[in-house]
Amino acid sequence: MAQEVRGVVSREKDAPVAVETIVVPDPGPGEAVVRVQACGVCHTDLHYKQGGISDTYPFLLGHEAAGVVESVGAGVTEVEPGDFVVLNWRAVCGQCRACRRGRPWYCFDTHNAAQPMTLADGTPLSPALGIGAFAEKTLVAAGQCTKVDRRAAPAAAGLLGCGVMAGLGAALNTGGVGRGDTVAVIGCGGVGTAAVMGARLAGAARIIAVDIDQRKLDTAARLGATHTVDSRATDPVAAIQELTGGFGADVVIEAVGRPETYRQAFYARDLAGTVVLVGVPTPDMTLELPLLDVFGRGGALKSSWYGDCLPSRDFPMLIDLYLQDRLDLDAFVSETIALDEVEAAFERMHHGDVLRSVVLL
């Protein structure tokens, strides 16, 4: 029987979000209903609200979440009611050319729940990243549920569902940071700070955090950066080169998503070094680089989408590290809030006042 619950809905571009009654159907084949316990406020949700991702309003916002499986549909074997799960937006198909080649983290046919959730009047909702977790309960594809150790705090565990995984994976997976490497991270919001932590986990010898906000630089230093650069006062390319013997960093992670910071990342890497773009640009942005420099500097220019993660592999491992006090996910939780405080949390996030606000339910 369908259930009525509360959820945060964005009805039109740039309009304030509101808590409304939504209808969650019983799970169909391959689906699961999850009772949400915690959901982080991510920039992606703000982009949905602002119309930067699509115009298929109304949106049910929220996607960076953890909770407990309440019920499952026919054919679901990977999770069962009572499992504590982190939700992911990369439910791999297992059948596409990437999956068949043994590269499921590149899956080209990820899927979501087939049935829509709706407003009380029957209007279909578009769930953010196929999840819609600013809600007491949500309907997802069962493959979007990754079972993890239930001892983990929901507010911390849920952050692996998007931003923290994107940053950790940019360093660990896409960038391939290794022991003794030098790493620079440009942009130290939630994703960039997670990249700093990922570089530390990988054994990087020198981790240089770059930002224009001293508060973010202080946080990055506390969570693993060995050096910080205030790019308002200092040329970051020159500073990174000076801190790496004049060569540049082995891996530079760009966590802003702007042409000017990407150019900085490109020139701040060592010859044959790697640039990882994990910051999300807008559709109107373009980049111009001398092709001879692209050729002559060698190395690799990569994009990192969701940290090239495989949730079934990465989430349980990272939760284990968290429970061993080797990965401080709690440090990302700046505040916990209620469902009706999401609009105000967007403002605090926009002004850089928090790493993450997390809705507790």
CSV table of C-alpha atoms in Angstrom, one decimal:
chain,number,residue,atom,x,y,z
A,1,MET,CA,0.0,0.0,0.0
A,2,ALA,CA,1.3,3.4,-1.0
A,3,GLN,CA,2.5,5.7,1.9
A,4,GLU,CA,2.2,9.4,2.4
A,5,VAL,CA,5.4,11.0,3.9
A,6,ARG,CA,7.0,14.4,4.1
A,7,GLY,CA,9.6,15.5,1.6
A,8,VAL,CA,11.4,18.6,0.4
A,9,VAL,CA,10.1,19.7,-3.0
A,10,SER,CA,11.3,22.3,-5.5
A,11,ARG,CA,8.4,23.3,-7.7
A,12,GLU,CA,10.0,25.9,-9.9
A,13,LYS,CA,13.3,27.5,-10.8
A,14,ASP,CA,14.9,29.5,-7.9
A,15,ALA,CA,11.7,29.4,-5.8
A,16,PRO,CA,12.2,28.5,-2.2
A,17,VAL,CA,11.8,24.8,-1.5
A,18,ALA,CA,9.1,23.6,0.8
A,19,VAL,CA,8.2,20.5,2.8
A,20,GLU,CA,5.2,18.8,1.2
A,21,THR,CA,3.3,15.5,1.4
A,22,ILE,CA,4.6,13.0,-1.1
A,23,VAL,CA,3.3,9.5,-2.0
A,24,VAL,CA,5.8,6.6,-2.0
A,25,PRO,CA,4.4,3.5,-3.8
A,26,ASP,CA,5.1,-0.1,-2.7
A,27,PRO,CA,8.3,-1.4,-4.3
A,28,GLY,CA,7.9,-3.1,-7.6
A,29,PRO,CA,10.3,-5.7,-9.1
A,30,GLY,CA,13.9,-4.7,-8.5
A,31,GLU,CA,12.9,-1.8,-6.2
A,32,ALA,CA,13.2,-1.0,-2.5
A,33,VAL,CA,11.7,1.5,-0.1
A,34,VAL,CA,14.2,3.0,2.3
A,35,ARG,CA,13.4,4.8,5.6
A,36,VAL,CA,15.8,7.7,5.4
A,37,GLN,CA,17.8,8.4,8.5
A,38,ALA,CA,20.1,11.2,7.3
A,39,CYS,CA,20.7,13.1,4.1
A,40,GLY,CA,23.4,15.7,3.3
A,41,VAL,CA,22.7,19.0,1.7
A,42,CYS,CA,24.8,18.9,-1.5
A,43,HIS,CA,25.5,21.5,-4.2
A,44,THR,CA,23.8,19.2,-6.7
A,45,ASP,CA,20.5,19.7,-4.9
A,46,LEU,CA,21.0,23.5,-5.2
A,47,HIS,CA,21.8,23.1,-8.9
A,48,TYR,CA,18.5,21.2,-9.3
A,49,LYS,CA,16.6,24.0,-7.6
A,50,GLN,CA,18.3,26.6,-9.8
A,51,GLY,CA,17.4,24.7,-13.0
A,52,GLY,CA,21.1,23.9,-13.7
A,53,ILE,CA,20.5,20.2,-14.3
A,54,SER,CA,17.1,19.9,-15.9
A,55,ASP,CA,13.8,21.6,-16.0
A,56,THR,CA,11.6,18.6,-15.1
A,57,TYR,CA,10.0,20.3,-12.1
A,58,PRO,CA,8.8,19.5,-9.5
A,59,PHE,CA,11.9,17.9,-8.0
A,60,LEU,CA,12.1,15.8,-4.9
A,61,LEU,CA,15.5,16.9,-3.6
A,62,GLY,CA,18.2,15.1,-1.6
A,63,HIS,CA,20.4,12.2,-2.6
A,64,GLU,CA,23.4,12.0,-0.2
A,65,ALA,CA,21.7,9.6,2.2
A,66,ALA,CA,21.8,6.6,4.5
A,67,GLY,CA,18.9,4.7,6.0
A,68,VAL,CA,17.2,1.3,6.6
A,69,VAL,CA,15.5,-0.8,4.0
A,70,GLU,CA,11.9,-1.1,4.8
A,71,SER,CA,10.6,-3.3,2.0
A,72,VAL,CA,11.7,-4.8,-1.3
A,73,GLY,CA,10.0,-5.8,-4.5
A,74,ALA,CA,10.1,-9.1,-6.4
A,75,GLY,CA,13.5,-10.4,-7.5
A,76,VAL,CA,15.5,-8.4,-5.0
A,77,THR,CA,18.3,-10.4,-3.5
A,78,GLU,CA,21.1,-8.0,-2.7
A,79,VAL,CA,19.4,-6.3,0.3
A,80,GLU,CA,16.5,-7.2,2.6
A,81,PRO,CA,14.3,-5.3,5.1
A,82,GLY,CA,16.4,-4.2,8.1
A,83,ASP,CA,19.6,-3.7,6.2
A,84,PHE,CA,21.5,-0.4,6.9
A,85,VAL,CA,22.4,1.1,3.5
A,86,VAL,CA,24.1,4.1,1.9
A,87,LEU,CA,22.2,5.2,-1.2
A,88,ASN,CA,24.1,5.6,-4.5
A,89,TRP,CA,23.2,7.0,-7.9
A,90,ARG,CA,25.2,4.6,-9.9
A,91,ALA,CA,23.2,1.3,-9.8
A,92,VAL,CA,25.2,-0.6,-12.4
A,93,CYS,CA,23.5,-2.7,-15.0
A,94,GLY,CA,26.0,-5.5,-15.4
A,95,GLN,CA,25.3,-5.8,-19.1
A,96,CYS,CA,26.6,-2.7,-20.9
A,97,ARG,CA,30.0,-2.7,-22.7
A,98,ALA,CA,31.7,-1.1,-19.7
A,99,CYS,CA,30.3,-3.7,-17.3
A,100,ARG,CA,31.1,-6.6,-19.7
A,101,ARG,CA,34.7,-5.4,-19.9
A,102,GLY,CA,35.1,-5.5,-16.1
A,103,ARG,CA,34.8,-1.7,-15.6
A,104,PRO,CA,31.4,-1.4,-13.9
A,105,TRP,CA,32.4,2.0,-12.4
A,106,TYR,CA,32.0,3.3,-15.9
A,107,CYS,CA,28.6,1.7,-16.4
A,108,PHE,CA,26.8,3.4,-19.3
A,109,ASP,CA,23.3,2.2,-18.4
A,110,THR,CA,22.8,2.8,-14.7
A,111,HIS,CA,19.2,2.7,-13.5
A,112,ASN,CA,16.7,4.1,-11.0
A,113,ALA,CA,13.3,3.0,-9.7
A,114,ALA,CA,10.7,2.4,-12.5
A,115,GLN,CA,7.7,3.8,-10.6
A,116,PRO,CA,7.4,7.5,-9.9
A,117,MET,CA,6.9,9.0,-6.5
A,118,THR,CA,4.2,11.8,-6.6
A,119,LEU,CA,2.7,14.8,-4.9
A,120,ALA,CA,-0.5,14.1,-3.1
A,121,ASP,CA,-2.5,15.3,-6.2
A,122,GLY,CA,-0.8,12.7,-8.3
A,123,THR,CA,1.8,15.0,-10.0
A,124,PRO,CA,4.9,12.9,-10.7
A,125,LEU,CA,8.1,14.0,-9.0
A,126,SER,CA,11.6,14.0,-10.5
A,127,PRO,CA,13.9,12.6,-7.7
A,128,ALA,CA,17.3,14.2,-7.5
A,129,LEU,CA,19.9,11.8,-9.1
A,130,GLY,CA,17.1,9.2,-9.1
A,131,ILE,CA,17.0,9.1,-5.3
A,132,GLY,CA,15.0,12.0,-3.7
A,133,ALA,CA,16.1,11.5,-0.1
A,134,PHE,CA,15.0,14.8,1.6
A,135,ALA,CA,12.1,12.7,2.6
A,136,GLU,CA,11.1,10.4,5.4
A,137,LYS,CA,11.0,7.5,3.0
A,138,THR,CA,12.1,7.1,-0.7
A,139,LEU,CA,11.7,4.6,-3.5
A,140,VAL,CA,14.9,3.5,-5.3
A,141,ALA,CA,16.2,0.7,-7.5
A,142,ALA,CA,17.5,-2.0,-5.2
A,143,GLY,CA,21.0,-1.6,-6.8
A,144,GLN,CA,21.1,1.9,-5.4
A,145,CYS,CA,21.3,0.5,-1.9
A,146,THR,CA,24.7,-0.5,-0.7
A,147,LYS,CA,24.7,-2.4,2.6
A,148,VAL,CA,27.3,-1.2,5.1
A,149,ASP,CA,28.1,-1.8,8.8
A,150,ARG,CA,25.2,-0.5,10.8
A,151,ARG,CA,27.5,0.7,13.6
A,152,ALA,CA,28.3,3.7,11.4
A,153,ALA,CA,26.6,7.0,12.2
A,154,PRO,CA,23.9,7.7,9.5
A,155,ALA,CA,24.9,11.4,9.2
A,156,ALA,CA,28.5,10.4,8.4
A,157,ALA,CA,27.8,7.3,6.3
A,158,GLY,CA,25.4,9.0,4.0
A,159,LEU,CA,28.0,11.5,2.9
A,160,LEU,CA,29.6,8.7,0.9
A,161,GLY,CA,26.5,8.8,-1.3
A,162,CYS,CA,27.9,11.8,-3.3
A,163,GLY,CA,30.4,14.6,-2.4
A,164,VAL,CA,32.8,12.8,0.0
A,165,MET,CA,33.0,9.8,-2.3
A,166,ALA,CA,33.6,12.1,-5.3
A,167,GLY,CA,36.6,13.7,-3.6
A,168,LEU,CA,38.0,10.5,-2.1
A,169,GLY,CA,37.6,8.8,-5.4
A,170,ALA,CA,39.2,11.6,-7.4
A,171,ALA,CA,42.4,10.9,-5.4
A,172,LEU,CA,42.2,7.2,-4.8
A,173,ASN,CA,40.6,6.0,-8.0
A,174,THR,CA,40.8,8.5,-10.8
A,175,GLY,CA,44.1,10.2,-9.8
A,176,GLY,CA,45.8,7.0,-8.7
A,177,VAL,CA,47.7,8.8,-6.0
A,178,GLY,CA,50.4,6.6,-4.7
A,179,ARG,CA,52.9,6.6,-1.8
A,180,GLY,CA,55.3,9.5,-1.9
A,181,ASP,CA,53.4,11.5,-4.5
A,182,THR,CA,52.9,15.2,-4.4
A,183,VAL,CA,49.3,16.3,-4.7
A,184,ALA,CA,47.6,19.7,-5.1
A,185,VAL,CA,43.9,20.2,-4.6
A,186,ILE,CA,42.4,23.4,-6.0
A,187,GLY,CA,39.1,24.2,-4.3
A,188,CYS,CA,38.6,23.0,-0.7
A,189,GLY,CA,34.9,22.7,-0.2
A,190,GLY,CA,33.4,19.4,0.7
A,191,VAL,CA,34.7,17.6,-2.4
A,192,GLY,CA,38.1,19.1,-2.4
A,193,THR,CA,38.6,18.5,1.3
A,194,ALA,CA,37.6,14.8,0.7
A,195,ALA,CA,40.3,14.7,-2.0
A,196,VAL,CA,42.8,15.9,0.5
A,197,MET,CA,41.8,13.1,2.8
A,198,GLY,CA,42.0,10.6,0.0
A,199,ALA,CA,45.5,11.7,-0.9
A,200,ARG,CA,46.5,11.3,2.8
A,201,LEU,CA,45.0,7.8,2.8
A,202,ALA,CA,47.0,6.9,-0.3
A,203,GLY,CA,50.2,7.9,1.3
A,204,ALA,CA,51.0,11.2,-0.5
A,205,ALA,CA,54.1,12.8,0.8
A,206,ARG,CA,53.0,16.4,0.2
A,207,ILE,CA,49.5,17.6,-0.1
A,208,ILE,CA,48.9,21.3,-1.1
A,209,ALA,CA,45.5,22.8,-0.5
A,210,VAL,CA,44.5,25.8,-2.6
A,211,ASP,CA,41.5,28.1,-1.9
A,212,ILE,CA,40.5,31.7,-1.5
A,213,ASP,CA,38.8,31.1,1.9
A,214,GLN,CA,41.1,30.8,4.9
A,215,ARG,CA,38.4,28.9,6.8
A,216,LYS,CA,38.5,26.2,4.2
A,217,LEU,CA,42.3,26.1,4.1
A,218,ASP,CA,42.3,25.7,7.9
A,219,THR,CA,40.0,22.8,7.6
A,220,ALA,CA,42.0,21.2,4.9
A,221,ALA,CA,45.2,21.5,7.0
A,222,ARG,CA,43.4,19.9,9.9
A,223,LEU,CA,42.3,17.0,7.7
A,224,GLY,CA,45.6,16.2,6.0
A,225,ALA,CA,47.0,19.0,3.9
A,226,THR,CA,50.7,19.6,4.6
A,227,HIS,CA,50.7,23.0,3.0
A,228,THR,CA,48.1,25.6,2.1
A,229,VAL,CA,48.0,28.4,-0.5
A,230,ASP,CA,45.7,31.4,-0.4
A,231,SER,CA,45.2,32.0,-4.1
A,232,ARG,CA,43.8,35.5,-3.5
A,233,ALA,CA,47.2,36.6,-2.4
A,234,THR,CA,49.6,34.2,-4.2
A,235,ASP,CA,49.8,32.8,-7.7
A,236,PRO,CA,48.8,29.2,-7.0
A,237,VAL,CA,50.8,27.8,-10.0
A,238,ALA,CA,54.0,29.4,-8.8
A,239,ALA,CA,53.3,28.4,-5.2
A,240,ILE,CA,52.7,24.8,-6.1
A,241,GLN,CA,55.9,24.7,-8.2
A,242,GLU,CA,57.9,26.2,-5.4
A,243,LEU,CA,56.6,23.6,-2.9
A,244,THR,CA,57.5,20.8,-5.2
A,245,GLY,CA,61.1,21.7,-6.0
A,246,GLY,CA,60.2,23.8,-9.0
A,247,PHE,CA,58.5,20.9,-10.9
A,248,GLY,CA,54.8,20.9,-10.1
A,249,ALA,CA,52.7,18.2,-8.4
A,250,ASP,CA,52.4,14.7,-9.6
A,251,VAL,CA,48.6,14.9,-9.3
A,252,VAL,CA,46.5,18.1,-9.3
A,253,ILE,CA,42.8,17.7,-8.5
A,254,GLU,CA,40.6,20.6,-9.6
A,255,ALA,CA,37.5,20.7,-7.4
A,256,VAL,CA,36.0,24.0,-8.6
A,257,GLY,CA,34.9,23.4,-12.1
A,258,ARG,CA,35.9,26.7,-13.7
A,259,PRO,CA,38.2,27.3,-16.8
A,260,GLU,CA,40.6,29.6,-14.9
A,261,THR,CA,41.1,27.0,-12.1
A,262,TYR,CA,41.5,24.2,-14.6
A,263,ARG,CA,44.2,26.2,-16.4
A,264,GLN,CA,45.9,26.6,-13.0
A,265,ALA,CA,45.7,22.8,-12.5
A,266,PHE,CA,47.1,22.1,-15.9
A,267,TYR,CA,50.2,24.3,-15.4
A,268,ALA,CA,50.7,23.3,-11.8
A,269,ARG,CA,51.4,19.6,-12.5
A,270,ASP,CA,54.7,18.1,-13.2
A,271,LEU,CA,55.7,16.9,-16.6
A,272,ALA,CA,53.8,13.7,-17.3
A,273,GLY,CA,51.6,14.5,-14.3
A,274,THR,CA,47.9,14.0,-14.0
A,275,VAL,CA,45.1,16.5,-13.8
A,276,VAL,CA,41.8,15.3,-12.4
A,277,LEU,CA,38.7,17.5,-13.0
A,278,VAL,CA,36.1,16.7,-10.3
A,279,GLY,CA,34.5,20.1,-10.0
A,280,VAL,CA,31.4,20.4,-12.2
A,281,PRO,CA,31.4,23.1,-14.9
A,282,THR,CA,28.3,24.8,-16.2
A,283,PRO,CA,27.1,24.2,-19.8
A,284,ASP,CA,28.3,27.6,-21.1
A,285,MET,CA,31.9,27.2,-20.0
A,286,THR,CA,34.7,26.6,-22.5
A,287,LEU,CA,38.4,26.0,-22.2
A,288,GLU,CA,41.3,27.1,-24.5
A,289,LEU,CA,44.8,25.6,-24.1
A,290,PRO,CA,47.7,25.7,-26.5
A,291,LEU,CA,47.7,22.2,-28.1
A,292,LEU,CA,51.5,22.2,-28.1
A,293,ASP,CA,51.4,22.4,-24.3
A,294,VAL,CA,48.9,19.6,-24.1
A,295,PHE,CA,51.2,17.5,-26.2
A,296,GLY,CA,54.5,18.6,-24.7
A,297,ARG,CA,53.6,18.3,-21.1
A,298,GLY,CA,52.5,14.7,-21.5
A,299,GLY,CA,50.7,12.9,-18.7
A,300,ALA,CA,47.0,12.5,-18.4
A,301,LEU,CA,44.0,14.8,-18.3
A,302,LYS,CA,41.1,13.0,-16.6
A,303,SER,CA,37.5,13.7,-15.5
A,304,SER,CA,36.2,12.1,-12.3
A,305,TRP,CA,32.5,11.4,-12.2
A,306,TYR,CA,31.4,10.2,-8.7
A,307,GLY,CA,35.1,9.5,-8.0
A,308,ASP,CA,35.0,6.6,-10.5
A,309,CYS,CA,33.6,4.6,-7.5
A,310,LEU,CA,32.0,1.2,-7.5
A,311,PRO,CA,29.7,1.5,-4.5
A,312,SER,CA,29.6,-2.2,-3.7
A,313,ARG,CA,33.4,-2.2,-3.5
A,314,ASP,CA,34.1,1.2,-2.1
A,315,PHE,CA,31.4,2.0,0.4
A,316,PRO,CA,31.9,-0.9,2.8
A,317,MET,CA,35.7,-0.5,2.7
A,318,LEU,CA,35.5,3.2,3.5
A,319,ILE,CA,32.9,2.6,6.3
A,320,ASP,CA,35.4,0.1,7.8
A,321,LEU,CA,38.1,2.7,7.7
A,322,TYR,CA,35.7,5.1,9.4
A,323,LEU,CA,34.9,2.6,12.2
A,324,GLN,CA,38.7,2.1,12.7
A,325,ASP,CA,39.2,5.9,13.1
A,326,ARG,CA,41.2,6.0,10.0
A,327,LEU,CA,38.8,8.1,7.9
A,328,ASP,CA,37.1,11.1,9.8
A,329,LEU,CA,33.8,11.3,8.0
A,330,ASP,CA,32.3,13.0,11.1
A,331,ALA,CA,34.6,16.0,10.4
A,332,PHE,CA,32.4,16.8,7.3
A,333,VAL,CA,29.2,17.2,9.4
A,334,SER,CA,29.1,20.9,10.2
A,335,GLU,CA,25.6,20.8,11.5
A,336,THR,CA,22.5,18.7,11.7
A,337,ILE,CA,19.1,20.1,10.7
A,338,ALA,CA,15.4,19.3,10.2
A,339,LEU,CA,13.6,18.9,6.9
A,340,ASP,CA,12.2,22.4,7.0
A,341,GLU,CA,15.6,24.0,7.4
A,342,VAL,CA,17.0,22.9,3.9
A,343,GLU,CA,16.3,26.3,2.3
A,344,ALA,CA,18.4,28.1,4.9
A,345,ALA,CA,21.1,25.4,4.6
A,346,PHE,CA,21.4,26.2,0.9
A,347,GLU,CA,22.3,29.8,1.9
A,348,ARG,CA,25.0,28.7,4.4
A,349,MET,CA,26.5,26.3,1.8
A,350,HIS,CA,26.5,29.0,-0.9
A,351,HIS,CA,28.4,31.3,1.4
A,352,GLY,CA,31.0,28.6,2.4
A,353,ASP,CA,29.9,28.6,6.0
A,354,VAL,CA,29.6,24.8,6.2
A,355,LEU,CA,31.2,21.7,4.8
A,356,ARG,CA,27.9,19.8,5.1
A,357,SER,CA,24.6,20.4,6.7
A,358,VAL,CA,22.9,17.0,7.3
A,359,VAL,CA,19.2,16.5,7.6
A,360,LEU,CA,18.3,14.0,10.4
A,361,LEU,CA,15.0,12.2,10.2
